[in-house]
Each structure stands twice: as structure tokens, then as C-alpha cells.
CSV table of C-alpha atoms in Angstrom, one decimal:
chain,number,residue,atom,x,y,z
A,1,MET,CA,0.0,0.1,-0.1
A,2,GLN,CA,1.5,3.1,-1.2
A,3,VAL,CA,0.6,6.3,1.1
A,4,THR,CA,1.0,9.8,0.5
A,5,LEU,CA,0.5,12.4,3.5
A,6,ASP,CA,0.7,15.8,3.8
A,7,PRO,CA,4.1,17.0,4.2
A,8,VAL,CA,2.9,19.4,7.0
A,9,PHE,CA,1.5,17.0,9.2
A,10,LEU,CA,4.6,15.1,8.8
A,11,ASP,CA,7.2,17.6,9.5
A,12,ARG,CA,5.3,18.5,12.7
A,13,PHE,CA,4.9,14.9,13.5
A,14,ARG,CA,9.0,14.6,12.9
A,15,ALA,CA,9.3,17.5,15.1
A,16,ALA,CA,7.2,15.9,18.2
A,17,LEU,CA,8.9,12.7,17.8
A,18,GLY,CA,12.4,13.9,17.8
A,19,LYS,CA,11.8,15.4,21.1
A,20,LEU,CA,10.1,12.1,22.5
A,21,LEU,CA,13.1,9.6,21.4
A,22,ILE,CA,15.7,9.7,23.8
A,23,ALA,CA,18.3,8.1,20.6
A,24,LYS,CA,17.2,8.4,16.9
A,25,ASP,CA,17.3,4.5,16.5
A,26,ASP,CA,14.7,3.7,19.0
A,27,ARG,CA,12.5,1.4,18.2
A,28,VAL,CA,8.5,2.2,18.7
A,29,LEU,CA,5.9,-0.2,19.7
A,30,CYS,CA,2.9,1.9,18.3
A,31,ALA,CA,-0.6,1.2,20.1
A,32,VAL,CA,-3.4,0.4,17.4
A,33,SER,CA,-7.0,0.4,18.0
A,34,GLY,CA,-8.5,0.7,15.2
A,35,GLY,CA,-9.6,4.2,15.4
A,36,PRO,CA,-9.2,7.2,13.6
A,37,ASP,CA,-6.4,8.7,15.8
A,38,SER,CA,-4.5,5.4,16.6
A,39,LEU,CA,-4.8,4.5,12.3
A,40,ALA,CA,-3.6,8.1,11.7
A,41,LEU,CA,-0.4,7.7,14.7
A,42,LEU,CA,0.4,4.6,12.5
A,43,LEU,CA,0.5,6.3,9.5
A,44,LEU,CA,2.4,9.0,10.3
A,45,ALA,CA,5.1,6.5,12.0
A,46,GLN,CA,5.2,4.3,9.3
A,47,GLN,CA,6.1,7.2,6.9
A,48,LEU,CA,9.3,8.1,9.0
A,49,ILE,CA,10.5,5.3,11.1
A,50,PRO,CA,9.4,2.3,9.1
A,51,ASP,CA,12.2,0.2,9.9
A,52,LYS,CA,12.0,1.0,13.9
A,53,LEU,CA,8.0,0.7,14.0
A,54,VAL,CA,6.2,-2.3,15.3
A,55,ALA,CA,2.2,-2.1,15.6
A,56,ALA,CA,0.4,-3.8,18.5
A,57,THR,CA,-3.4,-3.9,18.9
A,58,VAL,CA,-5.4,-4.8,22.6
A,59,ASP,CA,-8.2,-6.7,21.9
A,60,HIS,CA,-9.9,-6.4,25.2
A,61,GLN,CA,-12.3,-9.5,24.2
A,62,LEU,CA,-15.0,-7.4,25.8
A,63,ARG,CA,-17.8,-7.2,22.8
A,64,PRO,CA,-17.7,-10.2,19.9
A,65,GLU,CA,-16.8,-7.9,17.1
A,66,SER,CA,-13.3,-6.9,18.9
A,67,GLY,CA,-11.7,-10.2,17.3
A,68,ASP,CA,-12.6,-9.0,13.8
A,69,GLU,CA,-11.8,-5.1,14.8
A,70,ALA,CA,-8.1,-6.5,15.6
A,71,ARG,CA,-7.8,-8.7,12.7
A,72,TYR,CA,-8.3,-5.9,10.4
A,73,VAL,CA,-5.8,-3.7,11.9
A,74,GLN,CA,-3.6,-6.5,11.3
A,75,ASN,CA,-4.4,-6.6,7.8
A,76,ILE,CA,-3.7,-2.9,7.4
A,77,CYS,CA,-0.6,-3.1,9.3
A,78,ARG,CA,0.1,-5.9,6.7
A,79,ALA,CA,-0.6,-3.7,3.3
A,80,LEU,CA,1.7,-1.1,5.1
A,81,GLY,CA,4.9,-3.7,5.8
A,82,VAL,CA,4.3,-3.1,9.7
A,83,PRO,CA,4.8,-5.9,11.8
A,84,HIS,CA,1.7,-5.8,13.9
A,85,LEU,CA,1.0,-8.0,16.9
A,86,ILE,CA,-2.7,-8.9,18.5
A,87,LEU,CA,-2.2,-8.8,22.2
A,88,THR,CA,-4.9,-10.2,24.7
A,89,PRO,CA,-5.6,-10.2,28.6
A,90,ASP,CA,-4.5,-13.2,30.4
A,91,GLU,CA,-7.5,-13.1,32.8
A,92,ALA,CA,-11.2,-11.8,31.7
A,93,ILE,CA,-11.7,-7.9,32.9
A,94,CYS,CA,-13.8,-7.0,35.3
A,95,GLY,CA,-14.8,-4.5,38.2
A,96,ASN,CA,-14.1,-1.0,36.7
A,97,ILE,CA,-14.2,-1.9,33.2
A,98,GLN,CA,-12.7,1.6,31.8
A,99,SER,CA,-9.6,1.3,34.6
A,100,SER,CA,-9.4,-2.4,34.4
A,101,ALA,CA,-8.9,-2.5,30.3
A,102,ARG,CA,-6.6,0.5,31.0
A,103,ALA,CA,-4.6,-1.5,33.6
A,104,ALA,CA,-4.5,-4.6,31.0
A,105,ARG,CA,-3.8,-2.9,28.0
A,106,TYR,CA,-0.4,-1.2,29.0
A,107,ALA,CA,0.6,-4.1,31.0
A,108,LEU,CA,0.5,-6.0,27.6
A,109,LEU,CA,1.9,-3.0,25.8
A,110,ASP,CA,4.8,-3.1,28.2
A,111,ARG,CA,5.3,-6.9,28.1
A,112,ALA,CA,5.2,-6.7,23.7
A,113,ALA,CA,7.8,-3.6,23.9
A,114,ASP,CA,10.0,-5.9,26.0
A,115,ALA,CA,9.5,-8.9,23.9
A,116,GLU,CA,10.2,-6.7,20.6
A,117,SER,CA,13.4,-4.6,21.9
A,118,CYS,CA,10.8,-1.4,21.9
A,119,ARG,CA,12.1,1.5,23.8
A,120,HIS,CA,9.1,3.4,23.3
A,121,ILE,CA,5.2,2.9,23.0
A,122,ALA,CA,3.7,5.4,21.2
A,123,THR,CA,0.0,6.1,21.8
A,124,ALA,CA,-2.4,8.6,19.8
A,125,HIS,CA,-3.7,10.6,22.4
A,126,HIS,CA,-4.4,14.2,20.4
A,127,ALA,CA,-5.1,17.8,21.4
A,128,ASP,CA,-8.9,17.4,22.2
A,129,ASP,CA,-8.1,14.5,24.4
A,130,GLN,CA,-5.8,17.1,26.3
A,131,LEU,CA,-8.6,19.8,26.6
A,132,GLU,CA,-10.9,16.9,28.0
A,133,THR,CA,-8.6,15.7,30.8
A,134,MET,CA,-8.1,19.0,31.4
A,135,LEU,CA,-11.6,20.3,32.1
A,136,MET,CA,-12.5,16.8,33.5
A,137,ARG,CA,-9.9,17.7,36.1
A,138,LEU,CA,-10.7,20.9,36.9
A,139,ALA,CA,-14.2,19.5,37.4
A,140,ARG,CA,-12.2,17.8,40.2
A,141,GLY,CA,-10.5,20.4,42.2
A,142,SER,CA,-6.9,19.0,40.6
A,143,GLY,CA,-3.8,20.8,41.7
A,144,VAL,CA,-1.1,21.5,39.3
A,145,ASP,CA,-0.2,18.1,38.9
A,146,GLY,CA,-3.2,17.0,37.7
A,147,LEU,CA,-4.2,19.9,35.3
A,148,SER,CA,-1.1,19.5,33.6
A,149,ALA,CA,-3.4,16.4,31.6
A,150,ILE,CA,-1.7,14.2,29.7
A,151,ARG,CA,2.5,13.9,29.6
A,152,ALA,CA,3.8,14.2,26.3
A,153,ARG,CA,6.3,11.5,28.0
A,154,ASN,CA,5.3,9.1,30.9
A,155,GLY,CA,8.1,6.4,31.4
A,156,ARG,CA,8.7,4.8,28.2
A,157,VAL,CA,5.0,5.9,27.1
A,158,ILE,CA,5.1,8.8,24.4
A,159,ARG,CA,2.2,10.8,22.6
A,160,PRO,CA,3.6,12.7,19.9
A,161,LEU,CA,0.1,13.5,18.9
A,162,LEU,CA,-0.9,15.9,21.5
A,163,GLY,CA,-0.2,18.8,19.3
A,164,PHE,CA,-2.7,17.3,16.6
A,165,PRO,CA,-6.1,18.0,17.0
A,166,LYS,CA,-8.8,15.0,16.2
A,167,SER,CA,-10.0,16.7,13.1
A,168,GLU,CA,-6.7,16.8,11.6
A,169,LEU,CA,-6.0,13.1,12.2
A,170,VAL,CA,-9.8,12.0,10.9
A,171,ASP,CA,-8.4,14.0,7.6
A,172,ILE,CA,-5.3,11.8,7.5
A,173,CYS,CA,-7.0,8.7,7.4
A,174,ALA,CA,-9.9,10.0,4.8
A,175,ARG,CA,-6.7,11.2,2.6
A,176,ALA,CA,-5.3,7.7,3.0
A,177,ASP,CA,-8.6,6.0,2.2
A,178,ILE,CA,-8.5,4.3,5.2
A,179,ARG,CA,-12.0,3.5,7.0
A,180,PRO,CA,-11.3,3.6,10.9
A,181,MET,CA,-13.3,1.6,13.1
A,182,ASP,CA,-15.9,3.0,15.4
A,183,ASP,CA,-16.2,1.9,19.2
A,184,PRO,CA,-19.3,2.1,20.7
A,185,SER,CA,-17.9,2.9,24.1
A,186,ASN,CA,-16.9,6.5,22.6
A,187,THR,CA,-20.6,7.2,22.8
A,188,ASN,CA,-21.5,5.9,26.0
A,189,ALA,CA,-22.8,9.0,28.1
A,190,ASP,CA,-21.9,6.8,31.2
A,191,PHE,CA,-18.2,7.3,30.8
A,192,ASP,CA,-16.9,10.7,32.2
A,193,ARG,CA,-14.7,11.7,29.1
A,194,VAL,CA,-17.4,10.8,26.8
A,195,ALA,CA,-19.9,13.0,28.3
A,196,MET,CA,-17.4,15.6,28.3
A,197,ARG,CA,-16.9,15.1,25.0
A,198,ILE,CA,-20.5,15.5,24.1
A,199,TRP,CA,-21.0,18.8,26.1
A,200,LEU,CA,-17.8,20.2,24.2
A,201,ALA,CA,-19.5,19.3,21.1
A,202,ALA,CA,-23.3,20.6,21.7
A,203,ALA,CA,-22.1,23.1,23.9
A,204,GLN,CA,-21.3,27.3,23.4
A,205,HIS,CA,-17.8,27.8,25.2
A,206,PRO,CA,-14.5,29.2,24.7
A,207,PHE,CA,-12.1,26.5,25.0
A,208,ALA,CA,-10.5,25.5,22.0
A,209,ALA,CA,-7.4,22.1,22.0
A,210,ASP,CA,-5.0,24.2,20.9
A,211,ARG,CA,-4.9,26.5,23.6
A,212,ALA,CA,-5.7,23.9,26.0
A,213,ALA,CA,-2.5,21.9,25.0
A,214,ARG,CA,-0.3,25.3,25.6
A,215,SER,CA,-2.2,25.7,29.4
A,216,ALA,CA,-1.0,22.2,30.0
A,217,SER,CA,2.5,22.3,28.7
A,218,ALA,CA,3.1,25.3,30.9
A,219,LEU,CA,1.5,23.6,33.8
A,220,ALA,CA,3.6,20.5,33.1
A,221,GLU,CA,6.4,22.5,33.2
A,222,ALA,CA,5.5,24.4,36.3
A,223,SER,CA,4.8,20.8,38.1
A,224,ASP,CA,8.4,19.4,37.0
A,225,ALA,CA,9.8,22.8,38.6
A,226,LEU,CA,8.2,21.9,42.0
A,227,VAL,CA,9.1,18.4,41.9
A,228,TRP,CA,13.1,19.1,41.3
A,229,MET,CA,12.4,21.9,44.2
A,230,ALA,CA,11.2,19.2,46.5
A,231,ASP,CA,14.2,16.7,45.7
A,232,MET,CA,16.4,19.3,46.6
A,233,LEU,CA,14.4,20.1,50.2
A,234,ALA,CA,14.2,16.4,50.6
A,235,ALA,CA,17.6,15.8,50.6
A,236,GLU,CA,18.4,18.9,52.8
A,237,ARG,CA,15.2,18.5,55.2
A,238,ILE,CA,14.4,14.7,55.7
A,239,ARG,CA,16.6,12.5,58.1
A,240,ARG,CA,15.9,9.1,59.7
A,241,GLU,CA,16.4,9.2,63.4
A,242,SER,CA,15.7,5.6,65.3
A,243,GLY,CA,13.1,4.2,62.6
A,244,SER,CA,11.4,7.5,62.7
A,245,LEU,CA,11.4,9.8,59.7
A,246,VAL,CA,12.5,13.3,60.8
A,247,CYS,CA,11.4,16.7,58.4
A,248,ASP,CA,12.0,20.3,58.8
A,249,PHE,CA,9.2,21.8,57.4
A,250,SER,CA,9.9,25.5,58.8
A,251,ASN,CA,9.7,28.6,56.1
A,252,ILE,CA,8.4,26.8,53.0
A,253,PRO,CA,5.5,27.4,50.8
A,254,LYS,CA,2.6,25.3,51.8
A,255,GLU,CA,2.3,23.4,48.4
A,256,LEU,CA,6.1,22.3,49.2
A,257,LYS,CA,5.1,21.0,52.8
A,258,ARG,CA,2.6,19.1,50.7
A,259,ARG,CA,4.8,17.7,48.9
A,260,LEU,CA,7.5,16.8,51.6
A,261,LEU,CA,4.8,15.6,53.6
A,262,ILE,CA,3.8,13.2,50.7
A,263,ARG,CA,7.3,11.9,50.5
A,264,CYS,CA,7.5,11.2,54.4
A,265,LEU,CA,4.2,9.0,54.1
A,266,LEU,CA,5.2,7.3,50.9
A,267,GLU,CA,8.7,6.6,52.5
A,268,LEU,CA,7.1,4.6,55.2
A,269,ASP,CA,4.0,3.0,53.4
A,270,PRO,CA,4.4,3.0,49.5
A,271,ASN,CA,1.6,1.4,49.1
A,272,LEU,CA,-0.9,4.8,51.2
A,273,THR,CA,-2.7,6.4,48.8
A,274,PRO,CA,-3.8,9.6,50.7
A,275,ARG,CA,-6.7,11.8,48.7
A,276,GLY,CA,-6.0,15.6,48.8
A,277,GLU,CA,-8.6,15.9,51.6
A,278,ALA,CA,-6.6,13.8,53.5
A,279,ILE,CA,-3.5,15.5,53.1
A,280,GLU,CA,-5.0,19.0,53.6
A,281,ARG,CA,-6.5,17.8,57.2
A,282,LEU,CA,-3.0,16.2,58.0
A,283,LEU,CA,-0.9,19.4,57.1
A,284,VAL,CA,-3.7,21.6,59.6
A,285,ASP,CA,-3.1,18.9,62.3
A,286,LEU,CA,0.8,19.0,61.9
A,287,THR,CA,0.8,22.9,61.7
A,288,SER,CA,-1.2,23.2,64.6
A,289,GLY,CA,1.3,20.8,66.7
A,290,ARG,CA,-0.9,17.7,66.8
A,291,THR,CA,-0.3,14.2,66.4
A,292,THR,CA,-2.5,12.1,64.4
A,293,THR,CA,-2.2,9.2,62.2
A,294,ILE,CA,-3.0,8.6,58.6
A,295,GLY,CA,-2.6,4.6,57.6
A,296,ASN,CA,-0.4,3.0,59.7
A,297,ILE,CA,1.4,6.0,60.2
A,298,LYS,CA,2.1,8.3,63.5
A,299,CYS,CA,2.7,11.8,62.6
A,300,MET,CA,3.4,14.0,65.3
A,301,GLY,CA,3.6,18.3,64.5
A,302,GLY,CA,5.8,20.7,66.6
A,303,ARG,CA,9.1,22.1,65.5
A,304,TYR,CA,10.3,19.3,63.9
A,305,TRP,CA,7.6,16.8,61.8
A,306,GLN,CA,8.3,13.1,63.1
A,307,PHE,CA,6.5,10.2,61.2
A,308,SER,CA,6.9,6.3,62.4
A,309,ASP,CA,4.8,3.3,62.1
A,310,ALA,CA,1.7,3.8,64.2
A,311,PRO,CA,1.7,1.0,67.1
A,312,PRO,CA,-1.0,-1.4,67.0
A,313,ARG,CA,-4.4,-0.6,67.3
A,314,ARG,CA,-6.4,-1.9,70.7
A,315,ASN,CA,-9.6,-4.0,69.8
């Protein structure tokens, strides 16, 4: 199959990919579901890194037609000359379907990337996804980290399409004469993202995907700067004393206190998942010099805040 893409799209994709690959010869596993977003990602990547590209489709086996859809993508990849894998979960997906499917999907992609010696996994998140994510997190009251939304790089996962709106990805598929698949879950308003997407399409609002992408990028830089500062403060101010962690929280802004507090808690219990409200209450208690517990950790306020394993509770 011979495909000719708009040089403007290719130049933008080349620039985005160049910022994300650690080395020019890195192999990339491209996640392709069969929708217009991932097919456009496949087409762009096939044009620029054909010898370093492997495609993979995760068949979650949640719908009867999912196997046929995976094979449809496989046929497209065969026509493009791109090696393709169909991945299926080891166990049936249950519980919270979206969350469980996502966890299974990334686990399968991670395993396949290792097997294929791919340094990166490319996914097709785009500018419209970024806008939806920012608004969803704003509605939940997220802070700087949450509002930085979808990162262009998260570990080995890269997202080179964040600068592309959905309309351009649909256009890429149309010009290549490739028909994307329709996933019915993308129209199920029971899912928060779909509900936000429907609202954005129907409402008169000032939000634009390109401006949201710029805001997300600025917030990501601010988040990285806070992480950098917290790293420096942690090295200077956190110490171990007789099985406890002791930290000097004096004369630093509240946001950095919050980050150091979370570091101390996770140092003692990596499985602890404190929510924002719980951290806020703990900050108030410790600032007031009180002693309290969170999970199995005893927290003592005062000049220096101390954290240790809480004694067993009495029946």
C-alpha cells in the first residue's frame, strides 16, 4: 500500500517525535486500536520510522466484534509492511471496566515492547483528549500536577500527537483512503470522558484544543519545577532517626510542605494512597502541633514533624 501524507503533518510529527525519542535509532511499539486517532499515528510513524516500528492491537475481548477489529488492523499493517501483534489479556476484565481495561492494556503493551526490543510505546492521545482531560480534572478540583493533564512522555510511553486536533487525524485517514473502526464505548455517556466530549460538542464555550495544549504544557513545566525543588528540599530536610522520619517544614511554601509530607508518608508506606482532602487535614493538624495518624503512620507536629509506624490498635 502506497500512502502519501501532507508534508506539513509529517514535519510536525517529525518534530514532536524528535523531542520524545531518547535516541534516533530507538524502536517504537505503536498502539493501534483501529480508530482514526491510532490509525493516523500508524500512518505517520510508518512514513518516518518504518524500520523501527512495530504495531500492536489489544483485544480486550469485551465485545464479540473485537477480534475482527484487531484482525482488520492487522490487515492494514500487513499492507503497510508494518509488523503487527494482537494482544489479549491473561484474565477476563471485570470490575471497573474502563480502569481495568486500561491497566490490562498497558501491561500487555509493556510486555510486548520488551519482547520486541522497543524502547518506547507510542499512543494516539491528541489535542482534543488533552482539553477533555484538563476540564475533567478541573471539575474534580485537581492541582498543578493533575491540570498538567496528559504528559507527552510518561516513562516509556510517548504521545507525539498531542499537538494534533482530532479533525486532522480524521483527515489523515481519509486522505489515505483508510476507514477507521467505530468503538461504541466512545458514544456511551455513562463514561465521564464521553460525557465531557458530548458537552464540548454541543455547548457554546470558549475552550479550544490548541490553547488547552499550551496551558497543559505550561502546567507540566511548573509541575516539573516543583518536583525538582521538592527533591532538593527532601535531601536537605528529611532524615532518619531511630526508625522514624524527621523533617524540617519551617519557612517553606504550603505546596512544598504538601509534597514533602507525601514523600515522608510514602517512604514509610509505599502503598499508601492519601487523597487530597486527607493531606489537607493532616497539614492543618501538624501545623497546629497536633499528633494524628493516617493509615498505619503516626504523625507528630511541632518544630520538626516526625513520622513513624503507628502502634497496633487495641481491640
